[in-house]
Amino acid sequence: MSPKLSRRSFLRMAGASAAGLAAGAQLLPKVRVFAAPNGQEVVRISFAGWGQVAEQDGVVAAIEAFQAENPGIEVEWRHTPDTDFTTVFLSNIAAGTPPDTSFIASNNYETFRNQGLLLDITDYITNDPLLGQPDYFLPQEAQRSADDNGRWHGIGSTWVAPHIYYNAALFEEEGITPPGFTDDEIWDWDTFLAVAKQLTVDSNGLHPDDDGFDPDNIERWGVQYPFSNETYIAAAVFSNGGQMVNENGSALDSPEAMEAMQRMADLIYVHHVAPQSASLSSLGMSNTQMLDTGRLAMAVDGSWALSWINSSLLTVPIGTGALPKMTQPATHMQAHFHGALAATEHPDEAWQWLRFLATPFYTLQFMKIGLWLPSQTAQTTEEGLAEWITEGIHPDNYVDFVSEYLPNYGVAYRVPPGYVEAFTNFLNPAYEAIANGTPAVDVMPEAVRQANEVIAAAIAASS
Amino acid sequence: MTTTAEVRNTDPRAQPLLKRRLTLSQRRNITGYLFISPFILGFLLWFLIPALIALYLTVHRWNLISAPQFVGLDNIEHLFNDPLLPQALKATFTYTIVAVPLGLLISFGLAMLLNNQLPGIGIFRTIFYLPSIIPAVASAALWAWIFNTEFGLMNVLIRSLGGPKVPWLQSPDWALPALIIMSLWSVGGSMIIFLAGLQGIPDIYYEAAEIDGAGRWKKLRHITLPMMSPVIFFNLIIGFINSFQVFVAGYLITDGGPTNATLFLVLYIYRTAFRSLNMGYAATVSWLLFFILMGLSFLVFRYIGNRVYYENPGE
């Protein structure tokens, strides 16, 4: 230690800088209003979210456009490029540094709403000249965003829904008419199964109903209908006349729901037309590569996957069609929400930003690349479609999907509070058991009973 | 310490008085504390204070959103009727009971092999140690590929020997064994400790035994094992503690599944906190884990510790 810096002054300096740091940290969250060069006050709001490269780029572009339109507001993007976004989000809330606005996972929306975490934006929407128009959003939006009293605490970012992707070259080669989205093009389950069998081939060139077919050495699977995302299960359940939730919580112990899940599993274990793995990523190839290499004829995947399963990116032409109907055509519509936190000090600015996210600039950029479906009615009209349907990404019949199929057969539902816990601890393990060959009737009733205890407790805790 | 007086007293004439009041040993103590302050601060900030907060949370319900609510012994009561806790305990105990002894055997065996004076032995030592310095996330990704049902190395090997296609990570029966096999890949750390221990055994014992006609087995049984017992004991304790805290593999590869087969205790704590939004119960299970580890360590010290041979017991 140099003679000039005594131990005592060192200690004193260290103490002072620690205190300074602590005081500065205390001040930081409160200093939110800055003066812009032209003397106008700038309000800074934060926006938390997850997402891969495409979403990240889209948000950054939206922030630039928004700030250009609203020079008085600055949006700070807090990006967590990870699926465990909620962990970071909740830690920030517990630490007293919540974001002003945020992505809200659809499974957490009702839980957070019940906890009073989210800002009620109903009046903002009603008074908005654009968003307040009765038909501004597709009808499913209000079914999911509004609570029992018609209050909104967030706006769905968009819609996504599962459908079939198929290798069009293979269908042509085999002379099979592929599925579409109009009523006469939607397959029933038996047709779907028959085609899947026709397209499934083992290493000796045999099909599942042939003598000597070897289910352990399948060269090409007819279809993959995975359990890896609850949205695929929901679509099947709705299609079989079942419900995902009712007033007790999960409704997956109904005969219709269990039969739907059993049909999905039977594709693997009874009919040998689908691979066994819970998800294709654990097959070493994603469904995309398998479609591309002809090892898979049809894949059930979310509409978002169109941004990578498309004819521009793959070597084979890709077609899309509706999911097969069990008793009725149906798919499941969902998406994350955008919400403001009730604790925000700048509700008006937060609303301006949320509003911007629900206008065409933000949504169109994702729709054009195939990641999102429209959430605004104007985007489903002939003029609206022309603004985003992109050649090479959207197959010719995608227009039917958006303007005919979804309005008629798309089902959205509100996920009850406590659902993440119920899903993680009880429902998802039951899905995994079914995907692994256990009959649905053996696991679902108990899983639903346990899940609904959790949901009942979550509802009781918030009321 | 009289730091308040020091700070207040700015009169330079008072300095000699202060100098006299701080003896040499006091000044040395201050220096000592300064040097160990990084540890003390770390211990307080990342261990003691969180542990005390966790203790406070065991009697509260807290969802991270609203203020914690006092719930008395509800969380502790829930330990006894939680449907998932038995599964989490079973997965963790099974993992530990199989992985730790197996890991010790393999790392000890490897250390014995690598203790030979062969040309290029350094290269082999490096190769076997390498996996344990690969980041956990990278090795998890690698092993997810190895255990791939259709194209993974493990199944290619098994099927080339005429075995069946094992659904390693898809089946609740195979997922835990898969993660145990994976854990054996990183025995390098304990292997190095064993190797150091082996090299600390003086050759003179082996020479004396050879003169007395002892074979390999007898040398191992009567010289190597007793001399190595403190090292084995150390690796055993560390192995137990580490494997009870296993998290990364279950989190990254299987996410606790399929059907909760790999729901390790720490993963369950994490899920309870951040997916079920139940910090209070998560803290309670953390304390349960602490008591389990303490109890097990006590048992191991009591029943295995007294069989350890210390060459210089005074040290």
GROMACS .gro file of N, CA, C and O in nm, chain A residues 7-8 10-12 82-84 86-88 90-91 93-94 108 111-112 115-117 215-217 221 275-285 290 295 420-421 424-426 428-434 436 450 461, chain B residues 1 3 6-7 9-10 15 18 22 27-28 30-31 34 61-66 83-84 144-145 148-151 159 165 167 170-172 251 254-260 263 268 270-278:
model
  424
    7ARG      N    1  -0.445   0.277   0.537
    7ARG     CA    2  -0.547   0.174   0.545
    7ARG      C    3  -0.683   0.235   0.577
    7ARG      O    4  -0.786   0.195   0.526
    8ARG      N    5  -0.675   0.339   0.664
    8ARG     CA    6  -0.800   0.398   0.707
    8ARG      C    7  -0.871   0.470   0.592
    8ARG      O    8  -0.990   0.454   0.570
   10PHE      N    9  -0.829   0.409   0.286
   10PHE     CA   10  -0.874   0.307   0.191
   10PHE      C   11  -1.012   0.254   0.233
   10PHE      O   12  -1.105   0.245   0.154
   11LEU      N   13  -1.021   0.222   0.364
   11LEU     CA   14  -1.148   0.170   0.416
   11LEU      C   15  -1.260   0.272   0.397
   11LEU      O   16  -1.370   0.238   0.357
   12ARG      N   17  -1.222   0.398   0.426
   12ARG     CA   18  -1.322   0.503   0.419
   12ARG      C   19  -1.373   0.517   0.274
   12ARG      O   20  -1.491   0.526   0.248
   82ASP      N   21  -3.491  -1.695  -2.389
   82ASP     CA   22  -3.495  -1.824  -2.323
   82ASP      C   23  -3.639  -1.859  -2.293
   82ASP      O   24  -3.722  -1.772  -2.275
   83THR      N   25  -3.666  -1.989  -2.285
   83THR     CA   26  -3.803  -2.031  -2.257
   83THR      C   27  -3.840  -2.004  -2.112
   83THR      O   28  -3.958  -1.999  -2.080
   84ASP      N   29  -3.741  -1.989  -2.023
   84ASP     CA   30  -3.774  -1.964  -1.885
   84ASP      C   31  -3.785  -1.815  -1.855
   84ASP      O   32  -3.743  -1.767  -1.750
   86THR      N   33  -4.038  -1.654  -1.766
   86THR     CA   34  -4.119  -1.627  -1.648
   86THR      C   35  -4.034  -1.619  -1.521
   86THR      O   36  -4.063  -1.541  -1.431
   87THR      N   37  -3.928  -1.699  -1.515
   87THR     CA   38  -3.839  -1.695  -1.398
   87THR      C   39  -3.778  -1.556  -1.383
   87THR      O   40  -3.777  -1.498  -1.274
   88VAL      N   41  -3.730  -1.503  -1.493
   88VAL     CA   42  -3.667  -1.371  -1.491
   88VAL      C   43  -3.773  -1.264  -1.459
   88VAL      O   44  -3.752  -1.175  -1.376
   90LEU      N   45  -4.062  -1.292  -1.299
   90LEU     CA   46  -4.109  -1.294  -1.160
   90LEU      C   47  -4.001  -1.246  -1.065
   90LEU      O   48  -4.031  -1.180  -0.965
   91SER      N   49  -3.875  -1.280  -1.095
   91SER     CA   50  -3.766  -1.233  -1.008
   91SER      C   51  -3.762  -1.081  -1.009
   91SER      O   52  -3.739  -1.018  -0.905
   93ILE      N   53  -4.015  -0.885  -1.054
   93ILE     CA   54  -4.128  -0.836  -0.977
   93ILE      C   55  -4.098  -0.845  -0.828
   93ILE      O   56  -4.119  -0.750  -0.752
   94ALA      N   57  -4.042  -0.961  -0.788
   94ALA     CA   58  -4.009  -0.980  -0.647
   94ALA      C   59  -3.904  -0.879  -0.602
   94ALA      O   60  -3.904  -0.833  -0.489
  108ASN      N   61  -5.010  -1.816  -1.832
  108ASN     CA   62  -4.997  -1.740  -1.707
  108ASN      C   63  -5.094  -1.623  -1.699
  108ASN      O   64  -5.108  -1.561  -1.594
  111THR      N   65  -5.363  -1.635  -1.429
  111THR     CA   66  -5.300  -1.636  -1.298
  111THR      C   67  -5.256  -1.496  -1.260
  111THR      O   68  -5.284  -1.448  -1.150
  112PHE      N   69  -5.188  -1.428  -1.353
  112PHE     CA   70  -5.138  -1.294  -1.324
  112PHE      C   71  -5.254  -1.196  -1.310
  112PHE      O   72  -5.251  -1.106  -1.227
  115GLN      N   73  -5.406  -1.220  -0.977
  115GLN     CA   74  -5.320  -1.166  -0.871
  115GLN      C   75  -5.315  -1.014  -0.876
  115GLN      O   76  -5.242  -0.952  -0.798
  116GLY      N   77  -5.387  -0.954  -0.969
  116GLY     CA   78  -5.386  -0.808  -0.977
  116GLY      C   79  -5.257  -0.752  -1.035
  116GLY      O   80  -5.226  -0.634  -1.016
  117LEU      N   81  -5.183  -0.836  -1.104
  117LEU     CA   82  -5.053  -0.792  -1.155
  117LEU      C   83  -5.067  -0.705  -1.279
  117LEU      O   84  -4.981  -0.623  -1.308
  215PRO      N   85  -4.248  -5.291  -3.793
  215PRO     CA   86  -4.264  -5.158  -3.732
  215PRO      C   87  -4.135  -5.105  -3.670
  215PRO      O   88  -4.127  -4.986  -3.638
  216ASP      N   89  -4.033  -5.191  -3.653
  216ASP     CA   90  -3.907  -5.144  -3.595
  216ASP      C   91  -3.814  -5.082  -3.698
  216ASP      O   92  -3.712  -5.024  -3.663
  217ASN      N   93  -3.845  -5.105  -3.825
  217ASN     CA   94  -3.757  -5.050  -3.928
  217ASN      C   95  -3.838  -4.975  -4.033
  217ASN      O   96  -3.851  -5.019  -4.147
  221TRP      N   97  -4.239  -4.246  -4.231
  221TRP     CA   98  -4.362  -4.241  -4.153
  221TRP      C   99  -4.468  -4.161  -4.226
  221TRP      O  100  -4.434  -4.060  -4.292
  275PRO      N  101  -4.400  -4.189  -3.570
  275PRO     CA  102  -4.283  -4.226  -3.488
  275PRO      C  103  -4.316  -4.223  -3.339
  275PRO      O  104  -4.404  -4.148  -3.295
  276GLN      N  105  -4.241  -4.304  -3.263
  276GLN     CA  106  -4.271  -4.320  -3.122
  276GLN      C  107  -4.230  -4.202  -3.036
  276GLN      O  108  -4.295  -4.172  -2.937
  277SER      N  109  -4.124  -4.136  -3.075
  277SER     CA  110  -4.066  -4.034  -2.986
  277SER      C  111  -4.165  -3.926  -2.948
  277SER      O  112  -4.250  -3.887  -3.027
  278ALA      N  113  -4.148  -3.880  -2.826
  278ALA     CA  114  -4.237  -3.776  -2.775
  278ALA      C  115  -4.227  -3.652  -2.863
  278ALA      O  116  -4.325  -3.586  -2.890
  279SER      N  117  -4.110  -3.622  -2.908
  279SER     CA  118  -4.097  -3.510  -3.001
  279SER      C  119  -3.992  -3.546  -3.104
  279SER      O  120  -3.900  -3.621  -3.077
  280LEU      N  121  -4.007  -3.493  -3.221
  280LEU     CA  122  -3.915  -3.533  -3.327
  280LEU      C  123  -3.775  -3.478  -3.307
  280LEU      O  124  -3.680  -3.532  -3.360
  281SER      N  125  -3.761  -3.373  -3.228
  281SER     CA  126  -3.625  -3.322  -3.208
  281SER      C  127  -3.541  -3.430  -3.141
  281SER      O  128  -3.421  -3.436  -3.161
  282SER      N  129  -3.606  -3.517  -3.062
  282SER     CA  130  -3.528  -3.623  -3.000
  282SER      C  131  -3.508  -3.738  -3.097
  282SER      O  132  -3.446  -3.837  -3.065
  283LEU      N  133  -3.560  -3.727  -3.215
  283LEU     CA  134  -3.530  -3.825  -3.319
  283LEU      C  135  -3.397  -3.795  -3.387
  283LEU      O  136  -3.351  -3.868  -3.470
  284GLY      N  137  -3.341  -3.681  -3.353
  284GLY     CA  138  -3.215  -3.645  -3.416
  284GLY      C  139  -3.238  -3.560  -3.538
  284GLY      O  140  -3.148  -3.498  -3.591
  285MET      N  141  -3.360  -3.560  -3.587
  285MET     CA  142  -3.397  -3.475  -3.699
  285MET      C  143  -3.524  -3.406  -3.655
  285MET      O  144  -3.606  -3.464  -3.587
  290MET      N  145  -3.712  -3.415  -4.173
  290MET     CA  146  -3.771  -3.543  -4.214
  290MET      C  147  -3.868  -3.524  -4.330
  290MET      O  148  -3.875  -3.609  -4.418
  295ARG      N  149  -3.860  -3.866  -4.528
  295ARG     CA  150  -3.878  -3.968  -4.423
  295ARG      C  151  -4.009  -3.949  -4.347
  295ARG      O  152  -4.044  -4.028  -4.262
  420VAL      N  153  -5.038  -2.352  -1.501
  420VAL     CA  154  -4.899  -2.390  -1.527
  420VAL      C  155  -4.856  -2.500  -1.431
  420VAL      O  156  -4.794  -2.599  -1.469
  421GLU      N  157  -4.892  -2.483  -1.303
  421GLU     CA  158  -4.856  -2.585  -1.205
  421GLU      C  159  -4.929  -2.716  -1.234
  421GLU      O  160  -4.870  -2.824  -1.233
  424THR      N  161  -4.766  -2.869  -1.548
  424THR     CA  162  -4.629  -2.918  -1.527
  424THR      C  163  -4.628  -3.043  -1.440
  424THR      O  164  -4.560  -3.140  -1.470
  425ASN      N  165  -4.704  -3.038  -1.330
  425ASN     CA  166  -4.693  -3.147  -1.233
  425ASN      C  167  -4.780  -3.268  -1.267
  425ASN      O  168  -4.744  -3.380  -1.233
  426PHE      N  169  -4.895  -3.246  -1.329
  426PHE     CA  170  -4.987  -3.359  -1.346
  426PHE      C  171  -5.030  -3.387  -1.490
  426PHE      O  172  -5.028  -3.502  -1.533
  428ASN      N  173  -4.905  -3.277  -1.796
  428ASN     CA  174  -4.800  -3.310  -1.891
  428ASN      C  175  -4.740  -3.449  -1.866
  428ASN      O  176  -4.719  -3.524  -1.962
  429PRO      N  177  -4.713  -3.487  -1.739
  429PRO     CA  178  -4.667  -3.625  -1.718
  429PRO      C  179  -4.767  -3.728  -1.771
  429PRO      O  180  -4.727  -3.833  -1.822
  430ALA      N  181  -4.897  -3.697  -1.762
  430ALA     CA  182  -4.997  -3.790  -1.814
  430ALA      C  183  -4.989  -3.796  -1.968
  430ALA      O  184  -4.998  -3.904  -2.026
  431TYR      N  185  -4.971  -3.680  -2.031
  431TYR     CA  186  -4.955  -3.681  -2.177
  431TYR      C  187  -4.833  -3.765  -2.215
  431TYR      O  188  -4.836  -3.840  -2.314
  432GLU      N  189  -4.725  -3.749  -2.139
  432GLU     CA  190  -4.603  -3.825  -2.168
  432GLU      C  191  -4.628  -3.975  -2.155
  432GLU      O  192  -4.576  -4.055  -2.234
  433ALA      N  193  -4.708  -4.011  -2.055
  433ALA     CA  194  -4.739  -4.153  -2.036
  433ALA      C  195  -4.818  -4.205  -2.156
  433ALA      O  196  -4.792  -4.315  -2.206
  434ILE      N  197  -4.915  -4.127  -2.204
  434ILE     CA  198  -4.995  -4.169  -2.319
  434ILE      C  199  -4.905  -4.179  -2.442
  434ILE      O  200  -4.909  -4.277  -2.517
  436ASN      N  201  -4.616  -4.254  -2.446
  436ASN     CA  202  -4.527  -4.367  -2.427
  436ASN      C  203  -4.601  -4.500  -2.430
  436ASN      O  204  -4.544  -4.604  -2.404
  450GLN      N  205  -5.597  -3.446  -0.981
  450GLN     CA  206  -5.489  -3.375  -0.914
  450GLN      C  207  -5.472  -3.233  -0.970
  450GLN      O  208  -5.451  -3.138  -0.894
  461ALA      N  209  -5.720  -1.889  -0.380
  461ALA     CA  210  -5.617  -1.799  -0.327
  461ALA      C  211  -5.634  -1.656  -0.378
  461ALA      O  212  -5.592  -1.561  -0.313
  464MET      N  213  -1.385  -0.304   1.750
  464MET     CA  214  -1.315  -0.200   1.675
  464MET      C  215  -1.372  -0.062   1.706
  464MET      O  216  -1.490  -0.048   1.736
  466THR      N  217  -1.394   0.212   1.503
  466THR     CA  218  -1.391   0.285   1.376
  466THR      C  219  -1.469   0.415   1.383
  466THR      O  220  -1.433   0.512   1.319
  469GLU      N  221  -1.253   0.669   1.511
  469GLU     CA  222  -1.151   0.702   1.411
  469GLU      C  223  -1.205   0.801   1.310
  469GLU      O  224  -1.140   0.898   1.276
  470VAL      N  225  -1.325   0.771   1.260
  470VAL     CA  226  -1.379   0.854   1.154
  470VAL      C  227  -1.408   0.995   1.205
  470VAL      O  228  -1.380   1.093   1.141
  472ASN      N  229  -1.269   1.147   1.452
  472ASN     CA  230  -1.153   1.220   1.499
  472ASN      C  231  -1.064   1.263   1.384
  472ASN      O  232  -0.986   1.185   1.331
  473THR      N  233  -1.079   1.387   1.343
  473THR     CA  234  -1.001   1.431   1.228
  473THR      C  235  -0.883   1.520   1.269
  473THR      O  236  -0.805   1.563   1.186
  478GLN      N  237  -0.377   1.149   1.624
  478GLN     CA  238  -0.328   1.029   1.556
  478GLN      C  239  -0.243   0.938   1.646
  478GLN      O  240  -0.269   0.818   1.651
  481LEU      N  241  -0.442   0.718   1.867
  481LEU     CA  242  -0.508   0.606   1.800
  481LEU      C  243  -0.409   0.495   1.772
  481LEU      O  244  -0.438   0.378   1.790
  485LEU      N  245  -0.450   0.087   1.879
  485LEU     CA  246  -0.456  -0.034   1.796
  485LEU      C  247  -0.326  -0.110   1.814
  485LEU      O  248  -0.221  -0.064   1.772
  490ARG      N  249  -0.423  -0.477   1.452
  490ARG     CA  250  -0.404  -0.436   1.313
  490ARG      C  251  -0.392  -0.558   1.222
  490ARG      O  252  -0.444  -0.561   1.113
  491ARG      N  253  -0.323  -0.659   1.274
  491ARG     CA  254  -0.312  -0.782   1.194
  491ARG      C  255  -0.449  -0.845   1.173
  491ARG      O  256  -0.478  -0.899   1.066
  493ILE      N  257  -0.731  -0.692   1.153
  493ILE     CA  258  -0.805  -0.616   1.051
  493ILE      C  259  -0.760  -0.661   0.912
  493ILE      O  260  -0.842  -0.690   0.825
  494THR      N  261  -0.627  -0.669   0.895
  494THR     CA  262  -0.577  -0.714   0.765
  494THR      C  263  -0.631  -0.852   0.732
  494THR      O  264  -0.677  -0.879   0.621
  497LEU      N  265  -0.984  -0.836   0.630
  497LEU     CA  266  -0.995  -0.780   0.494
  497LEU      C  267  -0.968  -0.887   0.390
  497LEU      O  268  -1.039  -0.898   0.290
  524ARG      N  269  -4.674  -1.816   0.265
  524ARG     CA  270  -4.711  -1.844   0.127
  524ARG      C  271  -4.672  -1.720   0.046
  524ARG      O  272  -4.710  -1.609   0.081
  525TRP      N  273  -4.591  -1.741  -0.057
  525TRP     CA  274  -4.545  -1.625  -0.135
  525TRP      C  275  -4.537  -1.662  -0.282
  525TRP      O  276  -4.470  -1.758  -0.318
  526ASN      N  277  -4.609  -1.588  -0.366
  526ASN     CA  278  -4.610  -1.619  -0.510
  526ASN      C  279  -4.520  -1.525  -0.589
  526ASN      O  280  -4.529  -1.521  -0.711
  527LEU      N  281  -4.437  -1.448  -0.521
  527LEU     CA  282  -4.344  -1.353  -0.582
  527LEU      C  283  -4.414  -1.226  -0.631
  527LEU      O  284  -4.349  -1.130  -0.668
  528ILE      N  285  -4.547  -1.229  -0.633
  528ILE     CA  286  -4.621  -1.115  -0.686
  528ILE      C  287  -4.675  -1.029  -0.572
  528ILE      O  288  -4.644  -0.912  -0.562
  529SER      N  289  -4.752  -1.091  -0.483
  529SER     CA  290  -4.804  -1.016  -0.368
  529SER      C  291  -4.714  -1.041  -0.247
  529SER      O  292  -4.627  -1.127  -0.252
  546PRO      N  293  -4.833  -3.500  -0.346
  546PRO     CA  294  -4.825  -3.621  -0.428
  546PRO      C  295  -4.695  -3.634  -0.505
  546PRO      O  296  -4.659  -3.744  -0.546
  547LEU      N  297  -4.622  -3.524  -0.527
  547LEU     CA  298  -4.501  -3.532  -0.610
  547LEU      C  299  -4.372  -3.551  -0.530
  547LEU      O  300  -4.273  -3.598  -0.583
  607ALA      N  301  -2.786  -3.580  -2.494
  607ALA     CA  302  -2.920  -3.593  -2.551
  607ALA      C  303  -2.910  -3.657  -2.690
  607ALA      O  304  -2.995  -3.737  -2.729
  608TRP      N  305  -2.805  -3.624  -2.761
  608TRP     CA  306  -2.783  -3.686  -2.893
  608TRP      C  307  -2.742  -3.832  -2.880
  608TRP      O  308  -2.789  -3.916  -2.956
  611ASN      N  309  -3.033  -4.047  -2.821
  611ASN     CA  310  -3.139  -4.040  -2.921
  611ASN      C  311  -3.184  -4.181  -2.960
  611ASN      O  312  -3.103  -4.266  -2.991
  612THR      N  313  -3.316  -4.201  -2.957
  612THR     CA  314  -3.367  -4.336  -2.978
  612THR      C  315  -3.335  -4.391  -3.117
  612THR      O  316  -3.295  -4.507  -3.131
  613GLU      N  317  -3.352  -4.309  -3.218
  613GLU     CA  318  -3.338  -4.360  -3.355
  613GLU      C  319  -3.193  -4.359  -3.405
  613GLU      O  320  -3.150  -4.452  -3.470
  614PHE      N  321  -3.122  -4.250  -3.377
  614PHE     CA  322  -2.991  -4.234  -3.441
  614PHE      C  323  -2.877  -4.218  -3.340
  614PHE      O  324  -2.764  -4.195  -3.379
  622ARG      N  325  -2.776  -5.188  -3.094
  622ARG     CA  326  -2.842  -5.262  -3.203
  622ARG      C  327  -2.740  -5.336  -3.289
  622ARG      O  328  -2.771  -5.442  -3.343
  628LYS      N  329  -3.403  -5.165  -2.957
  628LYS     CA  330  -3.399  -5.018  -2.964
  628LYS      C  331  -3.449  -4.965  -2.830
  628LYS      O  332  -3.566  -4.981  -2.796
  630PRO      N  333  -3.572  -4.691  -2.582
  630PRO     CA  334  -3.622  -4.552  -2.585
  630PRO      C  335  -3.569  -4.473  -2.466
  630PRO      O  336  -3.643  -4.434  -2.377
  633GLN      N  337  -3.732  -4.136  -2.377
  633GLN     CA  338  -3.877  -4.131  -2.392
  633GLN      C  339  -3.950  -4.216  -2.289
  633GLN      O  340  -4.067  -4.197  -2.264
  634SER      N  341  -3.878  -4.315  -2.236
  634SER     CA  342  -3.947  -4.409  -2.147
  634SER      C  343  -3.918  -4.375  -2.002
  634SER      O  344  -3.803  -4.350  -1.965
  635PRO      N  345  -4.022  -4.376  -1.917
  635PRO     CA  346  -4.000  -4.347  -1.776
  635PRO      C  347  -3.907  -4.450  -1.711
  635PRO      O  348  -3.846  -4.421  -1.608
  714TYR      N  349  -3.308  -3.089  -1.584
  714TYR     CA  350  -3.369  -2.964  -1.632
  714TYR      C  351  -3.356  -2.953  -1.783
  714TYR      O  352  -3.453  -2.923  -1.853
  717THR      N  353  -3.444  -3.378  -1.986
  717THR     CA  354  -3.574  -3.443  -1.974
  717THR      C  355  -3.682  -3.351  -1.916
  717THR      O  356  -3.798  -3.387  -1.917
  718ASP      N  357  -3.643  -3.237  -1.864
  718ASP     CA  358  -3.736  -3.148  -1.794
  718ASP      C  359  -3.819  -3.225  -1.691
  718ASP      O  360  -3.939  -3.207  -1.679
  719GLY      N  361  -3.751  -3.313  -1.620
  719GLY     CA  362  -3.818  -3.387  -1.513
  719GLY      C  363  -3.896  -3.507  -1.560
  719GLY      O  364  -3.937  -3.591  -1.483
  720GLY      N  365  -3.917  -3.518  -1.691
  720GLY     CA  366  -4.001  -3.626  -1.742
  720GLY      C  367  -3.919  -3.743  -1.787
  720GLY      O  368  -3.802  -3.749  -1.755
  721PRO      N  369  -3.972  -3.836  -1.861
  721PRO     CA  370  -4.115  -3.851  -1.884
  721PRO      C  371  -4.189  -3.899  -1.759
  721PRO      O  372  -4.131  -3.976  -1.681
  722THR      N  373  -4.310  -3.853  -1.747
  722THR     CA  374  -4.397  -3.881  -1.632
  722THR      C  375  -4.322  -3.865  -1.499
  722THR      O  376  -4.331  -3.951  -1.412
  723ASN      N  377  -4.248  -3.756  -1.485
  723ASN     CA  378  -4.178  -3.721  -1.362
  723ASN      C  379  -4.071  -3.820  -1.319
  723ASN      O  380  -4.027  -3.819  -1.205
  726LEU      N  381  -3.766  -3.627  -1.204
  726LEU     CA  382  -3.798  -3.505  -1.128
  726LEU      C  383  -3.710  -3.503  -1.002
  726LEU      O  384  -3.753  -3.543  -0.895
  731TYR      N  385  -3.744  -3.003  -0.867
  731TYR     CA  386  -3.878  -2.987  -0.811
  731TYR      C  387  -3.889  -2.856  -0.733
  731TYR      O  388  -3.989  -2.785  -0.741
  733TYR      N  389  -3.714  -2.587  -0.792
  733TYR     CA  390  -3.715  -2.480  -0.892
  733TYR      C  391  -3.853  -2.465  -0.954
  733TYR      O  392  -3.907  -2.356  -0.967
  734ARG      N  393  -3.911  -2.578  -0.992
  734ARG     CA  394  -4.044  -2.575  -1.053
  734ARG      C  395  -4.148  -2.520  -0.958
  734ARG      O  396  -4.236  -2.443  -0.997
  735THR      N  397  -4.141  -2.565  -0.831
  735THR     CA  398  -4.238  -2.519  -0.732
  735THR      C  399  -4.228  -2.368  -0.716
  735THR      O  400  -4.329  -2.298  -0.705
  736ALA      N  401  -4.105  -2.317  -0.722
  736ALA     CA  402  -4.087  -2.173  -0.704
  736ALA      C  403  -4.135  -2.095  -0.826
  736ALA      O  404  -4.214  -2.002  -0.813
  737PHE      N  405  -4.089  -2.134  -0.945
  737PHE     CA  406  -4.109  -2.046  -1.061
  737PHE      C  407  -4.219  -2.089  -1.156
  737PHE      O  408  -4.261  -2.011  -1.239
  738ARG      N  409  -4.264  -2.213  -1.149
  738ARG     CA  410  -4.379  -2.248  -1.234
  738ARG      C  411  -4.505  -2.254  -1.150
  738ARG      O  412  -4.609  -2.212  -1.193
  739SER      N  413  -4.494  -2.310  -1.027
  739SER     CA  414  -4.612  -2.315  -0.942
  739SER      C  415  -4.627  -2.188  -0.861
  739SER      O  416  -4.726  -2.173  -0.790
  740LEU      N  417  -4.530  -2.098  -0.868
  740LEU     CA  418  -4.532  -1.971  -0.796
  740LEU      C  419  -4.555  -1.991  -0.646
  740LEU      O  420  -4.634  -1.922  -0.584
  741ASN      N  421  -4.488  -2.091  -0.590
  741ASN     CA  422  -4.507  -2.121  -0.449
  741ASN      C  423  -4.371  -2.121  -0.379
  741ASN      O  424  -4.315  -2.225  -0.348
   0.00000   0.00000   0.00000
